Coordinates of C-alpha atoms in Angstrom, one line a residue:
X1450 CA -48.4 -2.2 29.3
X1451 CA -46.2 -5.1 30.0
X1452 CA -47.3 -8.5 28.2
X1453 CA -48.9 -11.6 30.3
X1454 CA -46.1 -13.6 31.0
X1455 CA -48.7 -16.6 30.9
X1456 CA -49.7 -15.7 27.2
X1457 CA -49.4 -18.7 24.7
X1458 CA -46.2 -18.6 22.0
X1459 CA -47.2 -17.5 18.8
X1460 CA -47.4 -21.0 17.3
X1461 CA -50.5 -21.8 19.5
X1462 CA -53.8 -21.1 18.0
X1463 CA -53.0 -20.4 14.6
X1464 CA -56.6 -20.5 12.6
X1465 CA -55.8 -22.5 9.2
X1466 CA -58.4 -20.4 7.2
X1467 CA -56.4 -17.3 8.4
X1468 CA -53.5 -19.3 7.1
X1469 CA -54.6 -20.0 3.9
X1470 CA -55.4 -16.4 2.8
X1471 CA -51.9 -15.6 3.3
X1472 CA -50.4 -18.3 1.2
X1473 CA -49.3 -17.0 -2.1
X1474 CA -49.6 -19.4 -5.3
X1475 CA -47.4 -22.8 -5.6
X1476 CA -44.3 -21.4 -7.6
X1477 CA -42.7 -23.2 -10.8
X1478 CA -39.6 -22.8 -12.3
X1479 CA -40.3 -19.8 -14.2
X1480 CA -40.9 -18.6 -10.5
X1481 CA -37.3 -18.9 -9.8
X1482 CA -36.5 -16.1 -12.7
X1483 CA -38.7 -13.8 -11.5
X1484 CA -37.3 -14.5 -8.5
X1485 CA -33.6 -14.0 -9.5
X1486 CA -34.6 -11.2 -11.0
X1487 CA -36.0 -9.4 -8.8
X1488 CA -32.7 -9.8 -6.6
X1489 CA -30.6 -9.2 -9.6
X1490 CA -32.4 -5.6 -10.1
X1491 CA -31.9 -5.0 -5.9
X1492 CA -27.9 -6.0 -6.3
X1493 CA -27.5 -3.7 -9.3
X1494 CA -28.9 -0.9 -7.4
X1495 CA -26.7 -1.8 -4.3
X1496 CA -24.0 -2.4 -5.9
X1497 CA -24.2 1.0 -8.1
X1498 CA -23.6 2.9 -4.7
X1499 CA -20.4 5.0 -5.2
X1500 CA -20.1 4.5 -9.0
X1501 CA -20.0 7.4 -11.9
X1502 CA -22.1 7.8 -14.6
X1503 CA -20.2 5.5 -16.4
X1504 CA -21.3 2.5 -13.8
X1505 CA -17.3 3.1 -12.4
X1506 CA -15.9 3.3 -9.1
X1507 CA -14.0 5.5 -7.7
X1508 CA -11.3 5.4 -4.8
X1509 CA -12.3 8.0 -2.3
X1510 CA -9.1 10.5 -1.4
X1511 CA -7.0 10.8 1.7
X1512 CA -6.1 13.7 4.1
X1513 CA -2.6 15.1 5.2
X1514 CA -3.8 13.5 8.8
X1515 CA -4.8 9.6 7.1
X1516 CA -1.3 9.5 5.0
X1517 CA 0.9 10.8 7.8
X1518 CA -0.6 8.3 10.7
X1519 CA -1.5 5.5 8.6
X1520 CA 0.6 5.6 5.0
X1521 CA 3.8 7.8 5.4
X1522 CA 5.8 7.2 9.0
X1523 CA 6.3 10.9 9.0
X1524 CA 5.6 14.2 11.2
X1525 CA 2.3 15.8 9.4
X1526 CA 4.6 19.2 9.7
X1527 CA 7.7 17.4 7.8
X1528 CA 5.4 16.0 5.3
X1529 CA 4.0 19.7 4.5
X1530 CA 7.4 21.0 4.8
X1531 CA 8.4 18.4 2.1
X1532 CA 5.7 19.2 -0.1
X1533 CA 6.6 22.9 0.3
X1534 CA 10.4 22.3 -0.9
X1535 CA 9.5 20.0 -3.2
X1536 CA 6.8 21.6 -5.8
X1537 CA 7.4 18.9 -8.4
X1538 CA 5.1 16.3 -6.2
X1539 CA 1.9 16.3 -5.8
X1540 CA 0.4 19.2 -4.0
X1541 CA -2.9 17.4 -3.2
X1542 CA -6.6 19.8 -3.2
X1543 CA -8.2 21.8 -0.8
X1544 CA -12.3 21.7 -0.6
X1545 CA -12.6 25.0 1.6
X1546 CA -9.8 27.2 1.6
X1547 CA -6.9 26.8 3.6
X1548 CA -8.3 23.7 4.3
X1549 CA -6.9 20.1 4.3
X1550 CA -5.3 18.8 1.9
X1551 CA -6.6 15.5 -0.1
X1552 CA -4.5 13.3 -2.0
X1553 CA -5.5 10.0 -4.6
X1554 CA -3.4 7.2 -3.8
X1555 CA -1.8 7.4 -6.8
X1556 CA -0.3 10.7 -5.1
X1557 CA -0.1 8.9 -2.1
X1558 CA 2.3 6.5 -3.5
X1559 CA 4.5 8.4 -5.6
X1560 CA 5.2 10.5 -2.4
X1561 CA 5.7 7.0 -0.4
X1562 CA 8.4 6.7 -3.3
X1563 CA 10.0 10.1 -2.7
X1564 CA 10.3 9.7 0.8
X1565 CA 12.2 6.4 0.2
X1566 CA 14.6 7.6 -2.1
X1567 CA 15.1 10.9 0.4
X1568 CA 14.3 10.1 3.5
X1569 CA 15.9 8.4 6.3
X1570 CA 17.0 5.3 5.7
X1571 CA 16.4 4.5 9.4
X1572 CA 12.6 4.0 8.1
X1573 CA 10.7 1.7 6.1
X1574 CA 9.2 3.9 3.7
X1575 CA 8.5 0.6 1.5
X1576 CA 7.6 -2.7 2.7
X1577 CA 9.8 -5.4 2.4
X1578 CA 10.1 -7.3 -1.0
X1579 CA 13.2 -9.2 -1.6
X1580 CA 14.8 -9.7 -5.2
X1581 CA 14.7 -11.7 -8.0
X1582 CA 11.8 -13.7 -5.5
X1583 CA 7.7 -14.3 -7.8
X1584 CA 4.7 -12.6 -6.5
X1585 CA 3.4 -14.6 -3.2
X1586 CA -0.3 -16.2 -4.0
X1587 CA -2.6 -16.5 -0.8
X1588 CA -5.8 -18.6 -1.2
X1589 CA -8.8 -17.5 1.3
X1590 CA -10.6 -20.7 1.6
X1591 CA -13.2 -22.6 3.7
X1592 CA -16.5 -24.3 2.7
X1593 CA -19.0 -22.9 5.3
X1594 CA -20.6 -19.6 4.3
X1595 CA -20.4 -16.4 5.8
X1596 CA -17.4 -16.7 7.8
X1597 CA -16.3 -13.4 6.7
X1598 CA -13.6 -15.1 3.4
X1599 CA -14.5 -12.4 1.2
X1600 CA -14.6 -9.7 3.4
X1601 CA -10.9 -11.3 4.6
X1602 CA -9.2 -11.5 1.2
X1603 CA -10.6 -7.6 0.4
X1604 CA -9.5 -6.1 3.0
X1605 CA -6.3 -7.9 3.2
X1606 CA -5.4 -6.7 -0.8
X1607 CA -6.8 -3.5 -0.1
X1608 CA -4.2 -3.3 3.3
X1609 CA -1.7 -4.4 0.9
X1610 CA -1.9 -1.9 -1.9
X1611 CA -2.2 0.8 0.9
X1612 CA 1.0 -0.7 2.3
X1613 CA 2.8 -0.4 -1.4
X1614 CA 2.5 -3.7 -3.2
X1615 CA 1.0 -4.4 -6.5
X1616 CA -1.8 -6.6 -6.2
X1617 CA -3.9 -8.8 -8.5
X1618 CA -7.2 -10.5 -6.9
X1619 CA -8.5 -13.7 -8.3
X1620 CA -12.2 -14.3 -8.1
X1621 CA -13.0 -17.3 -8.3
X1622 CA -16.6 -17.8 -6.4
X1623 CA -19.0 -17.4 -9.5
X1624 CA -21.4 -16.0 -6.7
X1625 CA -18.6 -12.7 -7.7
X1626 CA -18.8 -10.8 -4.4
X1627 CA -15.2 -9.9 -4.3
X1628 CA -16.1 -8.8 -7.9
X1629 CA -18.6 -6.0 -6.8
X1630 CA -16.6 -4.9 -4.6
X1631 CA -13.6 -3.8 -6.7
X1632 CA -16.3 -2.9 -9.1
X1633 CA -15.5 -5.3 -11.8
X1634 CA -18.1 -5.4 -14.9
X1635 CA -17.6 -9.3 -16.4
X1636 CA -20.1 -10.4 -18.6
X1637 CA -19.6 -13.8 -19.4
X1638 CA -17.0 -16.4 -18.6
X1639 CA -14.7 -15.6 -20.9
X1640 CA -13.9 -12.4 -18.9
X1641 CA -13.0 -15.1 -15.7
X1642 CA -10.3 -17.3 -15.3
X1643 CA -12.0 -19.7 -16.9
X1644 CA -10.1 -19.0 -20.4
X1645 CA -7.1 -19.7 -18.4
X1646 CA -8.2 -23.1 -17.2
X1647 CA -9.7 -23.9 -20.2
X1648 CA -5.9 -23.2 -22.2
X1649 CA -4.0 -25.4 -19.6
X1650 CA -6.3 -28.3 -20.6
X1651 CA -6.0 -27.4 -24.5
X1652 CA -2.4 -26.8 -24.4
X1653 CA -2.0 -30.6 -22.9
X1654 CA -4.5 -31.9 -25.3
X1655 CA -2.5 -30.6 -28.2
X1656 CA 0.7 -32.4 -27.0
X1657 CA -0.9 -35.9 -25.9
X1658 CA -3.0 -35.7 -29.8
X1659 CA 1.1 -35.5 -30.8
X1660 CA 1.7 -38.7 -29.0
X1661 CA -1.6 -40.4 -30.3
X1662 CA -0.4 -39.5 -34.2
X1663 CA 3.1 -40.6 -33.2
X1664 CA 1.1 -43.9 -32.6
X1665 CA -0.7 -43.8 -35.5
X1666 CA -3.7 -43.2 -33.1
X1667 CA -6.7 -40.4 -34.3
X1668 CA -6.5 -37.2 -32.2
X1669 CA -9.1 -36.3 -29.8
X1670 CA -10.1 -32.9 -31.9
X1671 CA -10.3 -29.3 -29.7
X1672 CA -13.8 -27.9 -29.7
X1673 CA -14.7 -24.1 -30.0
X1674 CA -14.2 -23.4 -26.6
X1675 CA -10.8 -24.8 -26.5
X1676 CA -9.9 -23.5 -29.7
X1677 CA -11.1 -19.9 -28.3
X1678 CA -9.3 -20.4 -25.3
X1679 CA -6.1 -21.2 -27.1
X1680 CA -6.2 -18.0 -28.1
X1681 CA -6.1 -16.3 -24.7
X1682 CA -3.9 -15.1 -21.8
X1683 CA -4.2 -13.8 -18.2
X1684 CA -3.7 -10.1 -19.8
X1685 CA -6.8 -11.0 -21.4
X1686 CA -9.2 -11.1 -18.6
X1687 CA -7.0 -8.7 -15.9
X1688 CA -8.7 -5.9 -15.7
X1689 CA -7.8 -2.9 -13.3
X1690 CA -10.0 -1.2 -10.2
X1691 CA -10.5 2.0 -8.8
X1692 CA -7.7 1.4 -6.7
X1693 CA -4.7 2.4 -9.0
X1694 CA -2.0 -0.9 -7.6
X1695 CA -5.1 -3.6 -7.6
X1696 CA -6.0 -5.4 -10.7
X1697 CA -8.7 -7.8 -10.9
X1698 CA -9.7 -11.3 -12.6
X1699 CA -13.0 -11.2 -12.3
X1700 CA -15.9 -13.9 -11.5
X1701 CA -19.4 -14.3 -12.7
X1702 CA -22.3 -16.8 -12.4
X1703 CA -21.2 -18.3 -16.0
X1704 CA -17.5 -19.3 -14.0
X1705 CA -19.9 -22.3 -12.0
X1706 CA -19.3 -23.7 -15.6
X1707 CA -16.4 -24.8 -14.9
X1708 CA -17.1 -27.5 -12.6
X1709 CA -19.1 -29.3 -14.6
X1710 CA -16.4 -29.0 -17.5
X1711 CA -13.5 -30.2 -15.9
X1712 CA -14.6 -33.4 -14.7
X1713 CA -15.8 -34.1 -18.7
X1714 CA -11.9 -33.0 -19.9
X1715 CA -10.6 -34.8 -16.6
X1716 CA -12.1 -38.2 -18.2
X1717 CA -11.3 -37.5 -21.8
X1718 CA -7.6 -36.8 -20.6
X1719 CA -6.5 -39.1 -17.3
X1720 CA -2.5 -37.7 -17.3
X1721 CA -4.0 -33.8 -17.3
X1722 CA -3.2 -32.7 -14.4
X1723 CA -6.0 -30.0 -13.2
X1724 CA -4.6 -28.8 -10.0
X1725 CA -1.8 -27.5 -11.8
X1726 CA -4.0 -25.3 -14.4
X1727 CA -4.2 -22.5 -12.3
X1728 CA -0.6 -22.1 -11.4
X1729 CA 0.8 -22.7 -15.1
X1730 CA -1.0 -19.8 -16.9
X1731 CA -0.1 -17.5 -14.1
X1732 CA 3.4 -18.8 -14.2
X1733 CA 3.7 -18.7 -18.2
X1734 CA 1.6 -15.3 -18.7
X1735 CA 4.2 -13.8 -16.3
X1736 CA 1.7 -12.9 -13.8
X1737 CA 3.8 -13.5 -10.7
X1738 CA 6.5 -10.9 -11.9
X1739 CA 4.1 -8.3 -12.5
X1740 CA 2.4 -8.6 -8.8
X1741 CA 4.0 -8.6 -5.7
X1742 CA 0.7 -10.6 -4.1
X1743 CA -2.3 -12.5 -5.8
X1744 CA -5.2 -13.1 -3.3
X1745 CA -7.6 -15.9 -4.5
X1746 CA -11.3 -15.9 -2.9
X1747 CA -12.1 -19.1 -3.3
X1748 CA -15.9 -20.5 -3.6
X1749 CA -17.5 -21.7 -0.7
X1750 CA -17.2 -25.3 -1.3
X1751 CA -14.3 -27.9 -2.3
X1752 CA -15.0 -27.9 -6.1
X1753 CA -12.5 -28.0 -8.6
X1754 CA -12.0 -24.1 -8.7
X1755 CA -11.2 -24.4 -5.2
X1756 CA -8.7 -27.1 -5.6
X1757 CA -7.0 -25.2 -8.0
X1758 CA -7.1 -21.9 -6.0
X1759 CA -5.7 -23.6 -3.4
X1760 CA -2.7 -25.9 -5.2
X1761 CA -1.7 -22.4 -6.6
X1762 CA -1.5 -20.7 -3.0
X1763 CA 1.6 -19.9 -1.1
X1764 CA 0.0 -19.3 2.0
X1765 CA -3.7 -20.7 3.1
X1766 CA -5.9 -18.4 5.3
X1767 CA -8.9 -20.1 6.6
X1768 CA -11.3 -17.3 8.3
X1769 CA -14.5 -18.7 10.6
X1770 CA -16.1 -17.6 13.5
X1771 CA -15.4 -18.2 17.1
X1772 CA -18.4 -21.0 17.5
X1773 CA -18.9 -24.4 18.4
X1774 CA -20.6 -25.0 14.8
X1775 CA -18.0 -22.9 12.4
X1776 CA -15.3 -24.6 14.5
X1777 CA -16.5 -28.3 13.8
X1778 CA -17.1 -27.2 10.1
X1779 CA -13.6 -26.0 9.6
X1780 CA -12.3 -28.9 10.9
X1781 CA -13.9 -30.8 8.4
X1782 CA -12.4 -28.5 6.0
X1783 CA -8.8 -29.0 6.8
X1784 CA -9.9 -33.0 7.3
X1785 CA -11.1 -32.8 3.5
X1786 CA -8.0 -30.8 2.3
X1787 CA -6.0 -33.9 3.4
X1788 CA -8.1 -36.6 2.4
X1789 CA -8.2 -34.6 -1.3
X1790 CA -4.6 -33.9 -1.6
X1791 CA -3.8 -36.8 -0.5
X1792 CA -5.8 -38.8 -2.7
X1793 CA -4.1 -36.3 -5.8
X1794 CA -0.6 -37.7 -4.6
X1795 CA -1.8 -41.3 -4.0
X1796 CA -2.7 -41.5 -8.0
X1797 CA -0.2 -39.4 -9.3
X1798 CA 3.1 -40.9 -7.2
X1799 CA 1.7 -44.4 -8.2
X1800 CA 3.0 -43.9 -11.9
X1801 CA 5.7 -41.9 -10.6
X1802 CA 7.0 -45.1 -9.1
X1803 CA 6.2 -47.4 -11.5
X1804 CA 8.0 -44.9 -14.1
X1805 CA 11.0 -43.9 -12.0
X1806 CA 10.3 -40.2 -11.5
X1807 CA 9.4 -37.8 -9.1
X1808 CA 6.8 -37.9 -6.9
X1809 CA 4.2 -35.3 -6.2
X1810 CA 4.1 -33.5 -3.1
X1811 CA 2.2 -30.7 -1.8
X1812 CA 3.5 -28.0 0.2
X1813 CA 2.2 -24.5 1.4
X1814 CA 4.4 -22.0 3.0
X1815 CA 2.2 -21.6 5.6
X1816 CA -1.1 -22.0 7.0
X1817 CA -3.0 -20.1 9.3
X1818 CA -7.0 -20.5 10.7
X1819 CA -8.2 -16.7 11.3
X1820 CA -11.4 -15.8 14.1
X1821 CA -13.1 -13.2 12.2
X1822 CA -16.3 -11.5 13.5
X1823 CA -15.4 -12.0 16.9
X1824 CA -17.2 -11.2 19.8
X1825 CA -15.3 -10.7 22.9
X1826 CA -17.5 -10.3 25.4
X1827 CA -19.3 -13.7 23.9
X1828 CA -17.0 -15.7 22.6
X1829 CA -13.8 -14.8 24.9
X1830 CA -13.5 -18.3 26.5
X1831 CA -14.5 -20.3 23.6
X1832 CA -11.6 -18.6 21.5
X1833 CA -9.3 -19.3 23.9
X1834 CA -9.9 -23.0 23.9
X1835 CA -9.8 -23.0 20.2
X1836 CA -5.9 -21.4 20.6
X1837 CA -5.3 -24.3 22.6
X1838 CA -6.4 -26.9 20.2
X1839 CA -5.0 -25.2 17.1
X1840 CA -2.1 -23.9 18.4
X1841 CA 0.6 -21.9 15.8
X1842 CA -2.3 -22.5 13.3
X1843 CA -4.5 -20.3 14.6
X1844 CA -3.4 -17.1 14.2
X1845 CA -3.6 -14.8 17.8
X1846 CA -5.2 -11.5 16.2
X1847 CA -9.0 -11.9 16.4
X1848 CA -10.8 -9.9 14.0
X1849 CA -13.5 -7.7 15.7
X1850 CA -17.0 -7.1 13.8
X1851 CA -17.4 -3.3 14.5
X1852 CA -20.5 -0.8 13.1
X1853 CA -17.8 0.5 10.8
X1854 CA -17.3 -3.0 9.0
X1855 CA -20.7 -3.5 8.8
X1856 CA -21.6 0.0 7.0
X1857 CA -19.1 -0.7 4.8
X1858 CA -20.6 -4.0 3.8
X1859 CA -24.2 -2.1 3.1
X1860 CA -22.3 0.4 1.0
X1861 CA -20.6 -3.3 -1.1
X1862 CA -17.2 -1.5 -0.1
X1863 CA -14.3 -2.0 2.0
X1864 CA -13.8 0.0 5.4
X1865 CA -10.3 1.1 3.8
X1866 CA -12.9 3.4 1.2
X1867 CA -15.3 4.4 3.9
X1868 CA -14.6 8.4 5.0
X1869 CA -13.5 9.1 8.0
X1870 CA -15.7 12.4 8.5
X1871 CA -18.8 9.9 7.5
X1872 CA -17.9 9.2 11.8
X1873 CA -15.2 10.8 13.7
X1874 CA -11.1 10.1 13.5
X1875 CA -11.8 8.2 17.1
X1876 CA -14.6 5.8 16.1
X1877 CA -12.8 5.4 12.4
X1878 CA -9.8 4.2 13.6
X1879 CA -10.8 2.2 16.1
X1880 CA -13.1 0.5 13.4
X1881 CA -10.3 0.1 11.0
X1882 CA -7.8 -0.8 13.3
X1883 CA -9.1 -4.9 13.8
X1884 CA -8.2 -5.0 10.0
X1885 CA -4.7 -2.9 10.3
X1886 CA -4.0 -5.9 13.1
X1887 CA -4.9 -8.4 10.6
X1888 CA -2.9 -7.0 8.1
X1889 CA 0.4 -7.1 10.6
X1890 CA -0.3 -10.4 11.6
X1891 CA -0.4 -11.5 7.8
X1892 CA 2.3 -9.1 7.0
X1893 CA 4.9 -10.8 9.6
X1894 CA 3.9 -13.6 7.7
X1895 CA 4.3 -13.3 4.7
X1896 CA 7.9 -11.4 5.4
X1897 CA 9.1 -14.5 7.4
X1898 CA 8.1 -16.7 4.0
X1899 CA 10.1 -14.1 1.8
X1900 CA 12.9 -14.1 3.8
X1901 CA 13.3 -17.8 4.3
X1902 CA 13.0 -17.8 0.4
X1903 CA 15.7 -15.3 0.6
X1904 CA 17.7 -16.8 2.6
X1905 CA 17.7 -20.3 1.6
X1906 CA 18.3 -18.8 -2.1
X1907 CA 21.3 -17.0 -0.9
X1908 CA 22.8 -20.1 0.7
X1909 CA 22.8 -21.8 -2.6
X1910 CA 24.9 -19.1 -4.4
X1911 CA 28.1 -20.7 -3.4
X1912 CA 31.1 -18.8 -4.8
X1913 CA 31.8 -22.4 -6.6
X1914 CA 29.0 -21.8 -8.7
X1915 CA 29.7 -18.3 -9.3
X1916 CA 32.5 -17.8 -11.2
X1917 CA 35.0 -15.2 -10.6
X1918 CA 33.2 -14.7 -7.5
X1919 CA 35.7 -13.7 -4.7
X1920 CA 35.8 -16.0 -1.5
X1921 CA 32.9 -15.3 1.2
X1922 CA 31.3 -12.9 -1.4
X1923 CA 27.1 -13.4 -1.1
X1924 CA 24.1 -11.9 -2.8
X1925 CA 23.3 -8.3 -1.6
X1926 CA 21.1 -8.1 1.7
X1927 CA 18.6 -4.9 -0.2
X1928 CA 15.8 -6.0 -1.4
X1929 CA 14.1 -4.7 -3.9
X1930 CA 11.2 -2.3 -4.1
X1931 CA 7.5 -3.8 -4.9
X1932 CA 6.6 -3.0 -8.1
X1933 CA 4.6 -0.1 -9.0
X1934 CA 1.1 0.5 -10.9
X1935 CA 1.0 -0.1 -14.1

């Protein structure tokens, strides 16, 4: 029976006796435990979907149809024929007989690196990755929530290890999302990157107590934690996944720490400079010659974890949605990024001056704003109008929410580990393919930055400064291969 349109909204009429029984006790603080409990105890349960016995995950496997279309540019009957002639690789498993075969990644990859030692040479069996050139770092930032950052980053380093590269993910959001997803297990800080943070800041403390003897000054003594932290490198808290080329330094509730400690060491030690922890220990642990790319998920707000997450990025993605609300907010975010850097080059390059050196200037490869969770039949015109504004910032791929993206986010996985017989090929690989288009439009990215690098790093080997070198001879055009799990 249809309801009377000229019924009163539910808000009328409401009987405050009826009201009260339904009220629940006031809650105290201890309420707020049992409350975080209770959610704890509902996220392990969620979050133990897909894992072993062991509490591991485990990277599902991938059929002769997903490698040849998606991994391998080769003809599913040249890629069998290959395998036939070549019994030395990886032969990959049948579940029925005569059935498809199913191949790990690991596989998956050596055969990538079979095909580009033996194949044509008229394809890219690897991606791009020129020589003697670090790992590329890419911060996924903004301070409004649930814009889709995580989900960005995790799918873009998941893309990227099923494109070749090594990878290494930073968490750095001590709410540890990206954690669970790559099925990290990090039990206290010291399993974060705090450590790392925490060594930067010793390691200067150390040489400015050098100074402060030299002046016959007392040193400013290094507590437990720094004493600990001294101790430590980024090989220290890596740890690897289930996906065999993606490491993992994970986050925890414990890494919110962080920004309460920095400010403290900040005033004990005004010529530290903070923004540059990140990026040293990376740097000194040789990080960036193990990787080919480091994504950092930043927190959710402008905190000093951010800052440093995103003074260590190459390249800046900023995902949000295509509204009037999560458009003004990022806004604000780039309007903050300014007035912060800024500010960090205003007090630095003061000394600079007055001490004849250097100034400090930041600079990012590139920065692009990315529509996730796009609507086009809603948000079509909006969008559009946003292009206009933002221009080359805004990057043109929109990033469609599809059911397959949001099963995968029930099962706290990425839609790069969902199976394809869970749907049908059709349905998965039209809900993969808004990520496969984010990927490319990151990828041309990132190999324009590479290749500028290249470029401009070629143009300064002069035969003048090579010696012996014969006139008009240059660096060779190949570029190497990325590097391969360890």
């Amino acid at each position: 029976m249809a309801k009377d349109s000229a019924a009163l909204p539910p808000y009328f009429n409401i009987d405050p006796d009826a009201a009260l029984e339904e009220l629940d006790s006031p809650t105290d603080t201890a309420g707020f435990a049992a409350i975080a409990e209770a959610c704890a105890r509902g996220r392990a349960d969620l979050a133990s979907r897909g894992m072993d016995e062991t509490g591991r995950k485990h990277l599902r496997l991938f059929s002769t149809w997903e490698i040849t279309r998606y991994l391998i540019p080769v003809a599913s009957a040249h890629f069998r024929r290959v395998l036939k002639q070549n019994p030395d690789l990886p032969q990959g498993r049948s579940e029925t007989e005569g059935g498809a075969k199913w191949f790990a990644l690991d596989e998956v990859l050596r055969l990538r690196a079979f095909f580009a030692a033996q194949g044509s040479k008229a394809k890219n069996y690897l991606p791009y990755r020129p020589e003697g050139l670090p790992a590329k770092l890419v911060a996924v930032a903004n301070f409004k929530g649930g814009v889709g950052k995580t989900s960005t980053a995790a799918h873009l380093a998941m893309s990227a290890a099923l494109d070749g590269y090594k990878v290494l993910v930073i968490d750095l959001d001590s709410q540890g999302s990206m954690t669970s997803i790559f099925g990290g297990i990090v039990e206290d800080e010291w399993q974060t990157a705090f450590p790392l943070l925490a060594r930067h800041y010793g390691t200067h403390l150390r040489a400015d107590n050098q100074r402060r003897l030299d002046r016959g000054e007392a040193p400013l003594p290094l507590d437990d934690t720094l004493s600990a932290a001294m101790e430590m490198t980024a090989q220290d808290v890596i740890q690897s996944t289930h996906w065999p080329n993606i490491d993992l330094i994970g986050a925890q509730l414990n890494l919110y720490w962080a920004e309460f400690q920095i400010p403290v060491w900040r005033m004990q030690a005004r010529g530290w400079k903070l923004w540059d922890a990140l990026t040293d220990r990376l740097e000194a642990d040789g990080v960036l010659d193990q990787y080919d790319l480091v994504f950092i998920d930043t927190p959710p707000a402008l905190g000093y974890l951010t800052i440093n997450g995103l003074a260590a990025a190459d390249i800046l993605l900023v995902p949000f949605g295509a509204s009037f609300l999560e458009f003004d907010s990022t806004g604000r975010f780039f309007d903050m990024l300014h007035s912060t850097f800024a500010s960090i080059e205003e007090g630095e390059n003061i000394a600079a001056r007055a001490l004849g050196r250097p100034g400090l200037a930041f600079e990012w490869d590139a920065v692009r704003a990315v529509v996730t969770r796009y609507d086009g039949a809603q948000q079509g015109e909006l969008s559009a109008l946003i292009q206009a504004y933002l221009g080359r910032t805004l990057s043109p791929h929109r990033q469609d929410f599809t059911a397959l993206i949001g099963q995968a986010g029930e099962q706290v996985a990425g839609i790069y580990e969902a199976d394809y017989r869970d749907f049908n090929r059709e349905t998965y690989a039209r809900g993969r393919e808004t990520f496969d288009e984010t990927y490319a439009a990151f990828k041309r990215l990132l190999i324009g930055v590479w290749r500028r690098e290249e470029l401009a790093a070629r143009a300064e080997e002069t035969p003048a400064q090579k010696p012996g070198a014969k006139p008009g001879a240059t660096k060779s055009d190949s570029a190497r291969a990325p590097l391969s799990p360890a």
